[in-house]
XYZ file of C-alpha atoms in Angstrom:
502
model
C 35.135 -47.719 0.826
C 32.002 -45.477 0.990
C 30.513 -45.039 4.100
C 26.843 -43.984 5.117
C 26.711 -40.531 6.541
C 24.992 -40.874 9.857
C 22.307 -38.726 11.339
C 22.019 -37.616 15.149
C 18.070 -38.243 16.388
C 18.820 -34.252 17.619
C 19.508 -33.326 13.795
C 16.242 -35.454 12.371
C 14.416 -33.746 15.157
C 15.996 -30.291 14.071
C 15.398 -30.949 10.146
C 11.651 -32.245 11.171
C 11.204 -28.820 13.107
C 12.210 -26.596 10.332
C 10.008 -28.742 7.300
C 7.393 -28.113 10.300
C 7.788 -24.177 10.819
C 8.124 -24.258 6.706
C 4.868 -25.937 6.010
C 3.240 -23.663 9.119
C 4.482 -20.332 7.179
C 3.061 -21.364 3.539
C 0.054 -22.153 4.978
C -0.430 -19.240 6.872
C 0.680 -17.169 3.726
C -1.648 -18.796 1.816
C -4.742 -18.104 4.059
C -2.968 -14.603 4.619
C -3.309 -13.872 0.534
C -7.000 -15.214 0.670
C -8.309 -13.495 3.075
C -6.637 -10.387 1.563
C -7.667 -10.771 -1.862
C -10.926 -11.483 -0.407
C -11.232 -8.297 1.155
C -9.850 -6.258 -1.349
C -12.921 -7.409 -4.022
C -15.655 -6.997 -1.125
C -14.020 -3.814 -0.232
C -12.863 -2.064 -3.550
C -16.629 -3.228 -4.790
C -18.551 -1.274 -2.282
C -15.693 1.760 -2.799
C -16.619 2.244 -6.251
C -20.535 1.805 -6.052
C -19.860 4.391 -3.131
C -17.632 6.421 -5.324
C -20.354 6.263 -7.932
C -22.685 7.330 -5.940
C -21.113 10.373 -4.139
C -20.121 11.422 -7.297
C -23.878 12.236 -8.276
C -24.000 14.195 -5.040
C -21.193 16.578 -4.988
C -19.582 18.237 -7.390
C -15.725 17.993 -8.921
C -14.581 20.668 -6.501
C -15.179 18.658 -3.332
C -13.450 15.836 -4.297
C -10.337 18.539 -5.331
C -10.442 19.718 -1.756
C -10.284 16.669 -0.256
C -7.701 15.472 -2.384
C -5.604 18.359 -1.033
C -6.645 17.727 2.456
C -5.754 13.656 2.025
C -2.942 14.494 0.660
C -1.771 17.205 3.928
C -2.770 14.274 6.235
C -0.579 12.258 4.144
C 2.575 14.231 4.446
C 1.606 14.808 8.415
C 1.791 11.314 8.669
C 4.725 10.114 6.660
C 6.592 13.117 8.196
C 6.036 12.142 11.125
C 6.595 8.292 10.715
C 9.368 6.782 12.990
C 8.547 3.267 11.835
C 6.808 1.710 14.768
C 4.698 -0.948 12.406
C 7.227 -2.434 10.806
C 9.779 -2.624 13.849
C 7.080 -4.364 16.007
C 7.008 -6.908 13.058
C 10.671 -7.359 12.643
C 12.426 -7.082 15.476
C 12.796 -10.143 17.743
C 12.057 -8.277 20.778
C 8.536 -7.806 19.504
C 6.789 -9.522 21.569
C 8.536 -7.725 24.592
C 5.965 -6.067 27.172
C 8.871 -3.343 27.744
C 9.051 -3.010 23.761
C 5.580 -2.852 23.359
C 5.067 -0.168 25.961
C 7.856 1.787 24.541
C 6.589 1.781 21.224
C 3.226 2.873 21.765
C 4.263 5.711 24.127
C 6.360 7.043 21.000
C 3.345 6.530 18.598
C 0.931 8.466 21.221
C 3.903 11.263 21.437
C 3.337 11.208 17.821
C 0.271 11.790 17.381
C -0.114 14.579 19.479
C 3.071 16.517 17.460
C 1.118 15.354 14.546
C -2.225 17.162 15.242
C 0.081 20.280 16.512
C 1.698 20.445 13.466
C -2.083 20.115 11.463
C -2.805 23.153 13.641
C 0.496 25.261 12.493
C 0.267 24.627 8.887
C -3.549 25.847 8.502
C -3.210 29.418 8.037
C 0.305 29.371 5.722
C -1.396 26.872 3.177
C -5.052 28.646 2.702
C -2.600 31.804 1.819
C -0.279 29.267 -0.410
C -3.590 27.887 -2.134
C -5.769 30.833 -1.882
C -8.364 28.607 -0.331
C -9.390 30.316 3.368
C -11.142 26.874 4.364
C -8.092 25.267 4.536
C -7.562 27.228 7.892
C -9.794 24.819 9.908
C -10.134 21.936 7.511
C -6.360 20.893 8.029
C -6.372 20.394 11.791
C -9.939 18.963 11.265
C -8.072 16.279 9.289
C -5.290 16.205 11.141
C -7.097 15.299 14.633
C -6.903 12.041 13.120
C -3.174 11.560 13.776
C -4.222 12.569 17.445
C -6.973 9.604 17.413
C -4.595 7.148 15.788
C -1.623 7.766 18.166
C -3.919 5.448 20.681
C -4.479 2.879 18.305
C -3.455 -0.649 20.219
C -0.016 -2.440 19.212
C -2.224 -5.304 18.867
C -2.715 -4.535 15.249
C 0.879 -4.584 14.485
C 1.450 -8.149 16.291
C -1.678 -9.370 14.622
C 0.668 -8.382 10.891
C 3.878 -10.007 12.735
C 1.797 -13.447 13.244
C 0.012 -13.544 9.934
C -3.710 -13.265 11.428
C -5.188 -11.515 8.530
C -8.480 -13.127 8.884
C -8.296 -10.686 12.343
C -7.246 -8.018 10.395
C -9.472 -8.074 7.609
C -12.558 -8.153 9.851
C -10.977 -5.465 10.982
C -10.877 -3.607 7.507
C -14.376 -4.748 6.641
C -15.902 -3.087 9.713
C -14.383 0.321 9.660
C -14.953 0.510 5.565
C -18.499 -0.480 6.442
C -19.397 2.137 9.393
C -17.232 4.631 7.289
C -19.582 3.955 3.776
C -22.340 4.565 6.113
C -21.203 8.232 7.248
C -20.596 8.632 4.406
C -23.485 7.847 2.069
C -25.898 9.752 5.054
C -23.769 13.057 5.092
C -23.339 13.754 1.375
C -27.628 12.640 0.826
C -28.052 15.361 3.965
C -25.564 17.613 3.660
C -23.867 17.442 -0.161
C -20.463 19.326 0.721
C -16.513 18.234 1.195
C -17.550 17.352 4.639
C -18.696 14.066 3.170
C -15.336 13.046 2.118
C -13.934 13.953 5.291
C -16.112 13.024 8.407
C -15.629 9.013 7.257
C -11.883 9.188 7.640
C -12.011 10.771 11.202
C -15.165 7.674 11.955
C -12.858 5.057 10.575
C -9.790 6.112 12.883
C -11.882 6.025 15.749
C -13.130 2.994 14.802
C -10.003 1.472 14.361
C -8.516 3.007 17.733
C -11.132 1.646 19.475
C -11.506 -1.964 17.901
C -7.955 -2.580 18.199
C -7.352 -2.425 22.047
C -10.376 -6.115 22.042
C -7.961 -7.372 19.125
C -5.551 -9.874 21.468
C -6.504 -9.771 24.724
C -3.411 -11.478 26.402
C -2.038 -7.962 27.077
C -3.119 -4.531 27.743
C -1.386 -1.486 26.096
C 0.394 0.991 28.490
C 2.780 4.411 28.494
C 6.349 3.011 29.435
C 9.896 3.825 28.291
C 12.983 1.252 27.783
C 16.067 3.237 26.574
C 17.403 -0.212 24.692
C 13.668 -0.373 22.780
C 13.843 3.074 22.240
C 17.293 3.059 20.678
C 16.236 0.403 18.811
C 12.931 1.642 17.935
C 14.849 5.169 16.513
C 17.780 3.246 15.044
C 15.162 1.165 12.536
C 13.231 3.940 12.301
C 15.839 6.187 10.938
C 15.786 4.920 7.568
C 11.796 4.112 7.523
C 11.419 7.948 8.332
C 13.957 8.970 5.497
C 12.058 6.478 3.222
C 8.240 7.358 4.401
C 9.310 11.004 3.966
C 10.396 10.561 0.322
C 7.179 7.690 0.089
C 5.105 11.406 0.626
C 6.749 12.652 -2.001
C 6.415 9.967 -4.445
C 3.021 9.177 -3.688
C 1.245 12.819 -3.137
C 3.738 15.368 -5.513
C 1.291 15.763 -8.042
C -1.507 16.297 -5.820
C 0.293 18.913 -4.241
C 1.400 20.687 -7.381
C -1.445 19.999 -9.646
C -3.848 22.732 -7.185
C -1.386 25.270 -8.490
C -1.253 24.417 -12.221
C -5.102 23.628 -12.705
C -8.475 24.223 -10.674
C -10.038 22.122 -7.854
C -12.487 20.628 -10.591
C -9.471 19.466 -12.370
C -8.040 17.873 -9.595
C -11.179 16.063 -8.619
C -11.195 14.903 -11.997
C -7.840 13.684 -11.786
C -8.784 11.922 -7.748
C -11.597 10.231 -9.210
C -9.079 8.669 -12.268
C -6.600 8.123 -9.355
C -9.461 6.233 -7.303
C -10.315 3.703 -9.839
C -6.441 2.674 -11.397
C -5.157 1.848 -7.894
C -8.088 -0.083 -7.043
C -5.944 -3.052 -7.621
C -3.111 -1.758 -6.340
C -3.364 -0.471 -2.878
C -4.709 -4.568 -2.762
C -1.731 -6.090 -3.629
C 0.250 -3.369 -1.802
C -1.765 -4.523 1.531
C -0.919 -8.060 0.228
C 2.993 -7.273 0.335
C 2.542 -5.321 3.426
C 0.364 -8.302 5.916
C 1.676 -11.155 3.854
C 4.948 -10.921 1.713
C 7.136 -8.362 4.637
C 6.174 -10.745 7.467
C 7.089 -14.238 5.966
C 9.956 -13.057 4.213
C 10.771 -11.631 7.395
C 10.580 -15.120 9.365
C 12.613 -16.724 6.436
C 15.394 -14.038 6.578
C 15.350 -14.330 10.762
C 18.037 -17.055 10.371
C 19.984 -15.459 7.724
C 23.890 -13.908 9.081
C 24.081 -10.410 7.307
C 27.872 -10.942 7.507
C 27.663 -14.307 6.237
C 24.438 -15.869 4.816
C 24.904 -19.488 4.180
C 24.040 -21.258 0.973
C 20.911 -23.073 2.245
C 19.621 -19.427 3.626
C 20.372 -17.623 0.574
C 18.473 -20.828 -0.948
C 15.652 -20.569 1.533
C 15.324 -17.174 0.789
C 14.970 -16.758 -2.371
C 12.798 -19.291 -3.128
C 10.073 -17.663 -0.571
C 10.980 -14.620 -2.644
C 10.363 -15.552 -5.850
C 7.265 -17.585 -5.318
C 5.353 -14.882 -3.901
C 6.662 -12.392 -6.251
C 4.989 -14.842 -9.052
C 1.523 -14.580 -7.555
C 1.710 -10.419 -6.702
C 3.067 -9.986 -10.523
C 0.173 -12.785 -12.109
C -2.150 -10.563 -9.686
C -0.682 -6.744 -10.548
C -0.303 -7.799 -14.482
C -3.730 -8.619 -15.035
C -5.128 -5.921 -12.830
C -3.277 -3.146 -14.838
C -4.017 -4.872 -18.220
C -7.740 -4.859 -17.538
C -7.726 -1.223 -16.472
C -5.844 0.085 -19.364
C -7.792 -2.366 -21.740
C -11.262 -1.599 -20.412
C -10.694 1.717 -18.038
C -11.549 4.157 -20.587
C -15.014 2.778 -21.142
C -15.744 1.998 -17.864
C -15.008 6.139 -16.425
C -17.721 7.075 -20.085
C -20.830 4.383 -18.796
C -20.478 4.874 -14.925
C -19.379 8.484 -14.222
C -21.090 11.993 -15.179
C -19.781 13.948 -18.402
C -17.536 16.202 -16.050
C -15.370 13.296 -15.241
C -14.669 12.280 -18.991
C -11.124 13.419 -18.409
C -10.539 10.720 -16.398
C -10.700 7.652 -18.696
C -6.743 8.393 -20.142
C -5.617 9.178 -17.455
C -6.275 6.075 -15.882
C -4.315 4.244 -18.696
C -1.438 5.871 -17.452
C -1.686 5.658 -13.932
C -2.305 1.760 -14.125
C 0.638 1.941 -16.047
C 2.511 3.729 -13.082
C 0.684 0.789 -10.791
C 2.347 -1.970 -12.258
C 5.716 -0.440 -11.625
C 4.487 0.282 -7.985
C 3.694 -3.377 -7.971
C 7.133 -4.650 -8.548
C 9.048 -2.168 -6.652
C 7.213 -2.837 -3.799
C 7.951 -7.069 -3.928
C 11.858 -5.532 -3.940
C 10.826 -3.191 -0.779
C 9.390 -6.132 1.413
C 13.137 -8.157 0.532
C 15.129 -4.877 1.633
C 12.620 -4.230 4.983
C 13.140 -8.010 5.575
C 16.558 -8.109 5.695
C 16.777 -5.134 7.492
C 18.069 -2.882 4.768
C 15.424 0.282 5.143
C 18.169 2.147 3.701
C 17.654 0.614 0.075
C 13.973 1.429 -0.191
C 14.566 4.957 0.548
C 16.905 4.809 -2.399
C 14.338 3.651 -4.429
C 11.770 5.824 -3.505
C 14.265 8.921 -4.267
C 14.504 8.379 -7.486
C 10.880 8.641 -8.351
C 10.768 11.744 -5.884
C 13.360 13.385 -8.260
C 11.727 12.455 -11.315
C 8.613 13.538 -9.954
C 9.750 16.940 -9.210
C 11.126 17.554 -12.681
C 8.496 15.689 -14.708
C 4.679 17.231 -13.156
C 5.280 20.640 -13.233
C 6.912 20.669 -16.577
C 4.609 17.958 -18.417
C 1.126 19.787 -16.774
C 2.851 23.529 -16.837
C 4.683 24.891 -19.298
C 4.452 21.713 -22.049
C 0.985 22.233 -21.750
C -0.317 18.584 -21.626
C -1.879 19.011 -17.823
C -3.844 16.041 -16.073
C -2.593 13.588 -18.696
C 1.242 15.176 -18.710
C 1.376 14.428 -15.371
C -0.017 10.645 -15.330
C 2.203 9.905 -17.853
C 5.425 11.812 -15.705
C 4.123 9.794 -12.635
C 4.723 6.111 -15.181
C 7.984 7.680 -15.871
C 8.904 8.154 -12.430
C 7.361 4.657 -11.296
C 9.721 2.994 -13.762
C 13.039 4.663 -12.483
C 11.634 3.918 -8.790
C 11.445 -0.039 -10.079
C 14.858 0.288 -11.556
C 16.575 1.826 -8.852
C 14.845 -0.683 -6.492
C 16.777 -3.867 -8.620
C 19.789 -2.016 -8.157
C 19.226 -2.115 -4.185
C 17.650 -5.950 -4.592
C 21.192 -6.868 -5.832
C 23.199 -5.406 -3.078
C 21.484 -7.016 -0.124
C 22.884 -9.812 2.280
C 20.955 -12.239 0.454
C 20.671 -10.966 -3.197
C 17.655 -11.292 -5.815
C 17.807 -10.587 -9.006
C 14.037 -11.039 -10.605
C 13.940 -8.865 -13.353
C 13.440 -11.805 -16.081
C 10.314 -12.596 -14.072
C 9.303 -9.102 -14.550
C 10.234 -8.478 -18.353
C 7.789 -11.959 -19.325
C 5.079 -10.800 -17.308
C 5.221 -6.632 -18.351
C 5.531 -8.092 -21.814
C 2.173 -10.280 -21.219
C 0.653 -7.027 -19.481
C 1.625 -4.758 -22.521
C 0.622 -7.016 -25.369
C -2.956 -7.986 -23.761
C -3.764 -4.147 -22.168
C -2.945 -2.306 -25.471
C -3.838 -5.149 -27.462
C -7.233 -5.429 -26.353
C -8.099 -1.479 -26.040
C -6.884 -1.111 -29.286
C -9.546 -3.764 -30.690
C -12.469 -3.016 -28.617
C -11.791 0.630 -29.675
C -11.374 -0.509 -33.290
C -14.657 -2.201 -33.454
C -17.080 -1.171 -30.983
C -19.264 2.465 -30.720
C -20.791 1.631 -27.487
C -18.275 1.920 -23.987
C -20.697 -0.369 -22.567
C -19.602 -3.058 -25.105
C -16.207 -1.617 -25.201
C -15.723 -2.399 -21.238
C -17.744 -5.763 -21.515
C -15.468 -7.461 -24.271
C -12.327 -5.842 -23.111
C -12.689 -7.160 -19.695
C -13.309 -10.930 -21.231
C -10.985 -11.153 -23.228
C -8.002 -9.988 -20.534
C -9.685 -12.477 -18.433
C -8.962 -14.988 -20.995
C -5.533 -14.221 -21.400
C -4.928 -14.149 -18.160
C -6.469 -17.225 -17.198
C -3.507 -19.812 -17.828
C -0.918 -17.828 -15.426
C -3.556 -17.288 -13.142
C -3.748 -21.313 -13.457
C -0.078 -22.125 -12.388
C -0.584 -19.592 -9.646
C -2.991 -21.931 -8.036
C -1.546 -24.942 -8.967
C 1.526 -23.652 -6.879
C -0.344 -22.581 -4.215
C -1.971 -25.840 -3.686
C 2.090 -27.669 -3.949
């Protein structure tokens, strides 16, 4: 005879706790993506009418420069990256006073060897570039890493709990006091010093602002041997992986000064600048949004063992948010690739005409970015660093071998090396799914990905090839290219919301 399977008040209580903490973590994921989606149109709009405008005041060489000086800062910082962020949002002993104090006594340590290290490589790299101004402009930049070394743990606990709307205030205020700077030097004094004097104003700003952010604690020098093992034991693989992220990310910058002139590179910055518009927001989205909740869902999962209903839990969280950062990414890189070209001819000066290809490519490259980087927040969250810094080594190698040959000897320059830098973005992606499959808790999402790169393909090329067929004018060009990958775009963009709102 059947029997009725009976339920302990403790295990109702239990089961009512966890639909609780559920509901509490889509909601707070939800209001996480809005606020950052939010910011990144308020933010990205006021960087391009700023880009627009500087652009009128210097000349192509500045913006060369600082691309080389970004991308020295860059490698200073990923070199020197032991993976304090994302252990404060991972670990369980986070909220720790003798973790926190630990951590931000290594980040200050860091900051000072990073500054140092500015200082040494001044002199060797005017000599390697044959520009003497990189002699003081390096550790100019790189007093930034000093500045940032004080910045308050606060901001990583504020990414651990979600509190974007913090964080995005945040955002807003340095990008606004750092527009400012900005806007005043290059009117007064039109020179590289423009591009730079904002970044060291922002990092103040930001190491500053942070220490108000949660006032329940102040930050202090102190050393715990266990946080510090732990600290250096996570941060192992993040520095292997932030090391090869340099490469990935700043290869070409760092090769293309050799191959071409400054003004070519600034060309190239300023196409750079507009097709990751989109991205760097979705990358901030999978950063404050997708790391930390996959993160809480994959705090009760057993490495050794995962049981069905985490491997359940898991991937569900996984591939729901993935659907909204690929609806998102797809659309972003269709529109720049359908409507990019025109847009670089109406709003930029003839010496920038360049650009407008090589954007196609490099939104290309974005999308890949896009999806490798939903894979990289699963690995980080299960606390498999290891598997991004696969990933990330197989677009370093590809990088190496494809942007000196495509923009050297083939001959094909800026737009040989967008289109090695899709190349490389693609094996990146693929090596990612190979790391996706292997974790505790495997995904497997690449027939998610083929639908939507297929939708992304058809209605970017599609529409560019149209607008291109039967318009003159870019200004009409970028006008019905941009409606009509709106339109496409509009019934995925539909089921997005409608489950968001479920």
């Amino acid at each position: 005879m059947p029997t009725l399977a009976y339920e302990s008040p403790d295990d109702v209580a239990a089961e009512r706790e966890e639909q609780h903490r559920s509901t509490d973590l889509r909601k707070q994921a939800v209001s996480g993506g809005a606020w950052t989606i939010g910011s990144y149109l308020l933010l990205n709009v006021q960087r391009f009418v700023i880009n627009l405008i500087v652009a009128r005041l210097l000349v192509p060489e500045d913006f060369g420069l600082a691309a080389l000086l970004n991308v020295v800062l860059a490698g200073l910082n990923l070199f020197s990256d032991v993976g304090i962020g994302p252990a404060l949002i991972q670990n369980k002993r986070g909220e720790d006073e003798r973790f926190l104090r630990t951590a931000f006594t290594i980040q200050a340590g860091r900051g000072v060897l990073l500054f140092l290290g500015g200082c040494a490589l001044g002199y060797p790299l005017s000599l390697f570039y044959g520009e003497p101004r990189l002699v003081y402009l390096i550790p100019l930049v790189a007093s930034t890493g000093l500045i940032d070394g004080f910045r308050s743990t606060s901001y990583f606990r504020l990414q651990r709990h979600m509190q974007i709307r913090t964080l995005t205030l945040l955002e807003v205020g340095r990008a606004a006091v750092s527009a400012v700077v900005m806007l005043v030097w290059a009117w007064k004094f039109p020179s590289v010093y423009a591009l730079i004097a904002p970044v060291i104003v922002g990092t103040f700003f930001d190491a500053i602002v942070t220490h108000f952010l949660m006032r329940d604690r102040f930050d202090r020098f102190g050393w715990d041997k266990e946080a510090a093992r732990q600290l250096f034991g996570f941060g192992r693989w993040i520095f292997i992986s932030t090391a090869l992220t340099f490469g990935a990310s700043s290869l070409d910058r760092l090769v293309l000064p050799k191959l071409v002139t400054l003004d070519d590179v600034g060309v190239y910055q300023i196409a750079l600048m507009l097709a990751t518009l989109p991205t760097i927001a979705l990358l901030s989205l999978s950063q404050r949004v997708v790391f930390p909740a996959l993160s809480r869902v994959a705090a009760g999962i057993d490495p050794a063992s995962p049981s069905p209903e985490s491997r359940e839990s898991f991937t569900n969280a996984f591939m729901r948010v993935r659907r909204i950062v690929l609806t998102l990414g797809g659309f972003a890189a269709a529109g720049m690739f359908a409507a990019g070209p025109a847009l670089v001819r109406v709003a930029y000066p003839a010496d920038y005409a360049e650009a407008g290809m090589i954007v196609q490519w490099l939104a290309i490259a974005g999308w890949f970015h896009l999806l490798e980087a939903a894979n990289g927040s699963a690995m980080l969250a299960q606390g498999q660093p290891r598997w991004t810094a696969f990933s990330t080594g197989a677009k370093v190698v590809l990088l190496f071998i494809g942007v000196p040959l495509a923009a050297g000897p083939l001959g094909y320059g800026l737009v040989g090396a967008a289109v090695a830098i899709a190349i490389a973005d693609v094996g990146r992606y693929g090596a990612s799914l190979v790391g996706s499959a292997r974790l505790p808790v495997a995904v497997s999402p690449f027939r998610m990905d083929a639908g939507f790169a297929l939708l992304a393909a058809v209605s970017g090329f599609g529409t560019f090839a149209l607008t291109t067929t039967l318009f003159e004018s870019d200004g009409i060009r970028f006008l019905v290219g941009s409606g009509i990958v709106c339109v496409l775009w509009a019934l995925p963009a539909r089921k997005v919301l409608k489950d968001i709102r479920s």
